[in-house]
Short mmCIF file of C-alpha atoms in Angstrom, two decimals:
data_model
loop_
_atom_site.label_atom_id
_atom_site.label_comp_id
_atom_site.label_asym_id
_atom_site.label_seq_id
_atom_site.Cartn_x
_atom_site.Cartn_y
_atom_site.Cartn_z
CA ARG A 1 -37.86 -86.24 -139.41
CA GLU A 2 -41.65 -85.75 -139.33
CA ILE A 3 -41.20 -81.99 -139.64
CA PHE A 4 -39.09 -82.38 -142.77
CA THR A 5 -41.67 -84.77 -144.18
CA GLU A 6 -44.40 -82.19 -143.64
CA ILE A 7 -42.30 -79.44 -145.23
CA ARG A 8 -41.58 -81.65 -148.24
CA GLN A 9 -45.30 -82.38 -148.66
CA ILE A 10 -46.17 -78.68 -148.40
CA LEU A 11 -43.61 -77.77 -151.07
CA GLN A 12 -44.93 -80.55 -153.27
CA SER A 13 -48.46 -79.16 -152.99
CA VAL A 14 -47.61 -75.50 -153.63
CA LYS A 15 -45.63 -76.40 -156.76
CA ASN A 16 -49.00 -76.77 -158.50
CA ARG A 17 -48.95 -74.16 -161.29
CA ASN A 18 -52.67 -73.45 -161.07
CA PHE A 19 -52.28 -72.66 -157.41
CA ALA A 20 -49.26 -70.46 -158.23
CA SER A 21 -51.30 -68.35 -160.65
CA LEU A 22 -53.92 -67.61 -157.97
CA PHE A 23 -51.31 -67.19 -155.26
CA PHE A 24 -49.35 -64.55 -157.17
CA TYR A 25 -52.59 -62.81 -158.10
CA GLY A 26 -53.31 -62.54 -154.38
CA LEU A 27 -49.84 -61.16 -153.71
CA ILE A 28 -50.02 -58.48 -156.40
CA VAL A 29 -53.61 -57.44 -155.82
CA GLY A 30 -52.95 -57.39 -152.07
CA ILE A 31 -50.57 -54.48 -152.70
CA ALA A 32 -53.21 -52.71 -154.82
CA GLY A 33 -55.83 -53.33 -152.13
CA GLY A 34 -53.63 -51.86 -149.42
CA LEU A 35 -52.90 -48.85 -151.62
CA GLY A 36 -56.55 -48.19 -152.44
CA THR A 37 -57.74 -48.67 -148.86
CA ALA A 38 -55.08 -46.38 -147.41
CA LEU A 39 -55.89 -43.61 -149.92
CA TYR A 40 -59.68 -44.00 -149.80
CA LEU A 41 -60.35 -41.25 -147.27
CA TYR A 42 -57.84 -38.93 -148.95
CA ASN A 43 -59.53 -39.48 -152.30
CA THR A 44 -63.11 -39.10 -151.10
CA THR A 45 -62.39 -36.18 -148.76
CA TYR A 46 -59.79 -34.13 -150.62
CA PHE A 47 -60.09 -35.22 -154.26
CA PHE A 48 -63.91 -35.33 -154.51
CA GLY A 49 -64.68 -33.06 -151.58
CA PHE A 50 -67.18 -35.31 -149.78
CA SER A 51 -68.12 -34.81 -146.14
CA GLY A 52 -68.10 -37.60 -143.58
CA GLN A 53 -71.89 -37.89 -143.87
CA GLN A 54 -71.67 -38.25 -147.64
CA ILE A 55 -68.97 -40.91 -147.38
CA ALA A 56 -71.26 -42.84 -145.02
CA VAL A 57 -74.07 -42.65 -147.61
CA THR A 58 -71.74 -44.21 -150.17
CA GLY A 59 -71.05 -47.00 -147.69
CA LEU A 60 -74.78 -47.67 -147.35
CA GLY A 61 -75.05 -47.96 -151.12
CA VAL A 62 -72.24 -50.50 -151.17
CA MET A 63 -74.26 -52.75 -148.85
CA ILE A 64 -76.55 -53.75 -151.74
CA SER A 65 -73.59 -55.06 -153.75
CA PRO A 66 -73.31 -58.52 -152.12
CA ALA A 67 -76.98 -59.25 -152.83
CA ILE A 68 -76.51 -58.53 -156.54
CA ALA A 69 -73.18 -60.37 -156.70
CA TYR A 70 -74.77 -63.39 -154.95
CA TRP A 71 -76.95 -63.88 -158.03
CA ALA A 72 -74.48 -62.67 -160.66
CA ALA A 73 -71.40 -64.74 -159.70
CA PRO A 74 -72.84 -68.22 -160.39
CA TYR A 75 -74.75 -66.93 -163.43
CA PHE A 76 -71.72 -65.49 -165.21
CA GLY A 77 -69.50 -68.32 -164.00
CA SER A 78 -71.84 -70.85 -165.60
CA LEU A 79 -72.25 -68.76 -168.76
CA TYR A 80 -68.61 -67.94 -169.49
CA GLY A 81 -66.64 -70.30 -167.26
CA LYS A 82 -65.10 -69.37 -163.90
CA LYS A 83 -61.79 -68.09 -165.23
CA ASN A 84 -63.21 -65.93 -168.04
CA ALA A 85 -65.99 -64.55 -165.85
CA ALA A 86 -63.57 -63.70 -163.02
CA ILE A 87 -61.13 -61.96 -165.36
CA GLY A 88 -63.98 -60.12 -167.08
CA ALA A 89 -65.53 -58.89 -163.82
CA ILE A 90 -62.22 -57.68 -162.39
CA LEU A 91 -61.32 -56.06 -165.72
CA VAL A 92 -64.59 -54.11 -165.70
CA ASN A 93 -63.75 -53.00 -162.16
CA VAL A 94 -60.29 -51.80 -163.22
CA CYS A 95 -61.69 -49.96 -166.26
CA LEU A 96 -64.39 -48.18 -164.24
CA TYR A 97 -62.16 -47.19 -161.33
CA PRO A 98 -60.25 -44.26 -162.95
CA ILE A 99 -63.25 -42.76 -164.81
CA PRO A 100 -64.50 -40.44 -162.01
CA TYR A 101 -60.97 -39.12 -161.45
CA VAL A 102 -60.42 -38.48 -165.16
CA LEU A 103 -63.82 -36.78 -165.56
CA LEU A 104 -63.15 -34.51 -162.59
CA LEU A 105 -59.72 -33.49 -163.86
CA ALA A 106 -61.17 -32.90 -167.35
CA GLY A 107 -63.90 -30.62 -165.97
CA TYR A 108 -66.86 -32.90 -166.76
CA TRP A 109 -67.71 -33.84 -163.16
CA PRO A 110 -70.46 -32.23 -161.03
CA PRO A 111 -69.39 -29.62 -158.44
CA LEU A 112 -67.14 -30.96 -155.68
CA GLY A 113 -69.04 -32.16 -152.63
CA SER A 114 -72.44 -31.89 -154.31
CA TRP A 115 -75.06 -34.58 -153.87
CA LEU A 116 -75.13 -35.09 -157.64
CA SER A 117 -71.41 -35.81 -157.46
CA LEU A 118 -72.02 -38.22 -154.60
CA GLY A 119 -74.77 -40.05 -156.47
CA LEU A 120 -72.62 -40.48 -159.57
CA TYR A 121 -69.59 -41.53 -157.53
CA SER A 122 -71.70 -44.01 -155.54
CA ALA A 123 -73.00 -45.59 -158.76
CA PHE A 124 -69.42 -46.21 -159.86
CA ILE A 125 -68.42 -47.58 -156.45
CA VAL A 126 -71.39 -49.94 -156.19
CA THR A 127 -70.74 -51.33 -159.68
CA GLU A 128 -67.04 -51.75 -158.92
CA VAL A 129 -67.74 -53.57 -155.66
CA ILE A 130 -70.21 -55.90 -157.40
CA CYS A 131 -67.57 -56.78 -159.98
CA SER A 132 -64.95 -57.19 -157.26
CA ILE A 133 -67.16 -59.61 -155.32
CA ILE A 134 -68.00 -61.60 -158.45
CA GLY A 135 -64.30 -61.90 -159.25
CA GLY A 136 -63.41 -62.84 -155.68
CA VAL A 137 -66.12 -65.51 -155.41
CA LEU A 138 -65.12 -67.09 -158.71
CA LEU A 139 -61.42 -67.03 -157.82
CA ASP A 140 -62.20 -68.80 -154.54
CA SER A 141 -64.19 -71.37 -156.50
CA MET A 142 -61.21 -71.79 -158.84
CA MET A 143 -59.02 -72.38 -155.79
CA ALA A 144 -61.40 -75.15 -154.74
CA ASP A 145 -60.82 -76.82 -158.12
CA VAL A 146 -57.07 -76.68 -157.48
CA VAL A 147 -57.61 -78.99 -154.50
CA GLU A 148 -58.70 -81.90 -156.73
CA ASP A 149 -56.06 -81.03 -159.33
CA SER A 150 -53.37 -81.27 -156.67
CA GLU A 151 -54.83 -84.41 -155.14
CA VAL A 152 -54.55 -86.22 -158.47
CA SER A 153 -50.77 -85.78 -158.47
CA THR A 154 -50.00 -85.83 -154.74
CA ALA A 155 -52.72 -88.19 -153.38
CA ARG A 156 -53.35 -85.62 -150.60
CA ARG A 157 -56.05 -83.02 -150.08
CA SER A 158 -54.46 -79.66 -149.27
CA GLU A 159 -57.36 -77.21 -149.26
CA GLY A 160 -56.42 -75.82 -145.86
CA LEU A 161 -52.87 -75.18 -147.01
CA PHE A 162 -53.95 -73.53 -150.27
CA TYR A 163 -56.50 -71.16 -148.76
CA ALA A 164 -54.29 -70.30 -145.78
CA ALA A 165 -51.28 -69.55 -147.97
CA ARG A 166 -53.27 -67.39 -150.39
CA GLY A 167 -55.07 -65.50 -147.64
CA PHE A 168 -51.95 -64.91 -145.56
CA ALA A 169 -49.93 -63.73 -148.55
CA GLY A 170 -52.55 -61.19 -149.60
CA LYS A 171 -52.86 -59.72 -146.11
CA ALA A 172 -49.14 -59.71 -145.41
CA ILE A 173 -48.20 -57.95 -148.64
CA SER A 174 -50.93 -55.30 -148.27
CA ALA A 175 -48.46 -53.42 -146.06
CA GLY A 176 -46.58 -52.64 -149.27
CA GLY A 177 -49.65 -50.79 -150.54
CA ILE A 178 -49.90 -48.81 -147.30
CA ILE A 179 -46.25 -47.78 -147.60
CA GLY A 180 -46.90 -46.75 -151.20
CA ALA A 181 -49.93 -44.71 -150.16
CA GLY A 182 -47.93 -42.85 -147.53
CA THR A 183 -45.25 -42.09 -150.09
CA ILE A 184 -47.80 -40.72 -152.56
CA VAL A 185 -49.44 -38.54 -149.90
CA SER A 186 -46.06 -36.99 -149.09
CA LEU A 187 -45.03 -36.54 -152.71
CA VAL A 188 -48.20 -34.69 -153.74
CA GLY A 189 -48.18 -32.44 -150.69
CA LEU A 190 -51.20 -33.72 -148.78
CA ASP A 191 -49.31 -34.03 -145.50
CA GLY A 192 -50.17 -30.54 -144.32
CA VAL A 193 -53.65 -30.30 -145.88
CA THR A 194 -56.51 -30.00 -143.40
CA SER A 195 -59.41 -28.84 -145.60
CA VAL A 196 -60.67 -29.25 -149.16
CA SER A 197 -60.08 -25.56 -149.86
CA GLN A 198 -56.33 -26.16 -149.53
CA VAL A 199 -56.30 -28.79 -152.25
CA THR A 200 -55.24 -27.31 -155.58
CA ASP A 201 -55.84 -28.67 -159.07
CA GLU A 202 -52.14 -29.46 -159.22
CA ILE A 203 -52.37 -31.61 -156.08
CA ARG A 204 -55.37 -33.46 -157.51
CA PHE A 205 -53.60 -34.05 -160.81
CA ASN A 206 -50.44 -35.30 -159.10
CA LEU A 207 -52.44 -37.58 -156.80
CA ALA A 208 -54.33 -39.14 -159.71
CA SER A 209 -51.27 -39.45 -161.95
CA LEU A 210 -49.31 -41.30 -159.25
CA PHE A 211 -52.07 -43.42 -157.75
CA LEU A 212 -54.20 -44.55 -160.70
CA PRO A 213 -51.48 -45.96 -163.02
CA LEU A 214 -49.91 -47.90 -160.16
CA TYR A 215 -53.26 -49.22 -158.89
CA CYS A 216 -54.53 -50.30 -162.31
CA THR A 217 -51.19 -51.76 -163.40
CA LEU A 218 -51.06 -53.98 -160.31
CA PHE A 219 -54.52 -55.34 -161.08
CA LEU A 220 -53.68 -55.95 -164.74
CA LEU A 221 -50.50 -57.76 -163.72
CA GLY A 222 -52.57 -59.86 -161.32
CA LEU A 223 -55.03 -60.72 -164.10
CA TRP A 224 -52.12 -61.80 -166.28
CA CYS A 225 -51.22 -64.28 -163.53
CA VAL A 226 -54.82 -65.57 -163.45
CA SER A 227 -54.70 -66.04 -167.24
CA LYS A 228 -52.10 -68.78 -166.62
CA TYR A 229 -54.67 -70.84 -164.71
CA LYS A 230 -55.43 -73.94 -166.82
CA ILE A 231 -58.27 -75.78 -165.07
CA ASN A 232 -61.49 -75.54 -167.09
CA ARG A 233 -64.74 -77.44 -166.64
CA GLU A 234 -63.54 -80.43 -168.65
CA ALA A 235 -60.21 -80.66 -166.80
CA HIS A 236 -62.01 -80.45 -163.44
CA ASN A 237 -64.43 -83.22 -164.43
CA ASP A 238 -61.47 -85.35 -165.51
CA ASN A 239 -59.85 -84.80 -162.10
CA ILE A 240 -63.07 -85.78 -160.30
CA ALA A 241 -63.36 -88.90 -162.44
CA ALA A 242 -59.73 -89.86 -161.79
CA LEU A 243 -60.17 -89.45 -158.03
CA ALA A 244 -63.39 -91.45 -158.08
CA ALA A 245 -61.69 -94.27 -159.99
CA ARG A 246 -58.76 -94.22 -157.56
CA LYS A 247 -61.12 -94.41 -154.59
CA GLN A 248 -63.01 -97.31 -156.15
CA GLN A 249 -59.79 -99.20 -156.80
CA GLY A 250 -58.65 -98.52 -153.26
#
């Protein structure tokens, strides 16, 4: 009987629509994350022609991103509100992501494997990671606001449940992105490629035309889910006030 009681309480908590918007964002973007991670080395090595040493340099550049995002996340969250700032940051990330690929295919990118190419690519990556961290921090903060919103209606705090469910879902579904990446690699003919010289313009075009629309569409669909989140600063303050009044009455 106690088990069924716990299950009923869990279902009651996760029915919260604000939680659902963040939960489904995590599901959808988890697929995109798995896809991008699985194709990262293919893209940097075979699409842009970077060596292992150059890829490591890009990684060093990314290390400055958290320091910038640490300042930027609360600033933009306070200026525009958590939801708008999170959507804006992730949208900038999605808009920037395909630009290097499009420029290369159009013939406006520096020579493959050059240090100029690496510097330009690293600038894009660092900016994208900053925006990604800002969005992630603000979404986590929005999830914290869901805790009070849920407590108002259920009289229980379920922060552990909310964060665990969102985190588990995103990690579990990322396997879908890995499967998609493997499919793309096979379809474009990268299975037997062992050097950059074997990669043709046709392979690069096919890789970009399959990967980028899918990756960006998943993120845009995830942002549509976040747009359904309804807790703003006023609603959160109302929830805090209601809980404080309930505690005082108790």
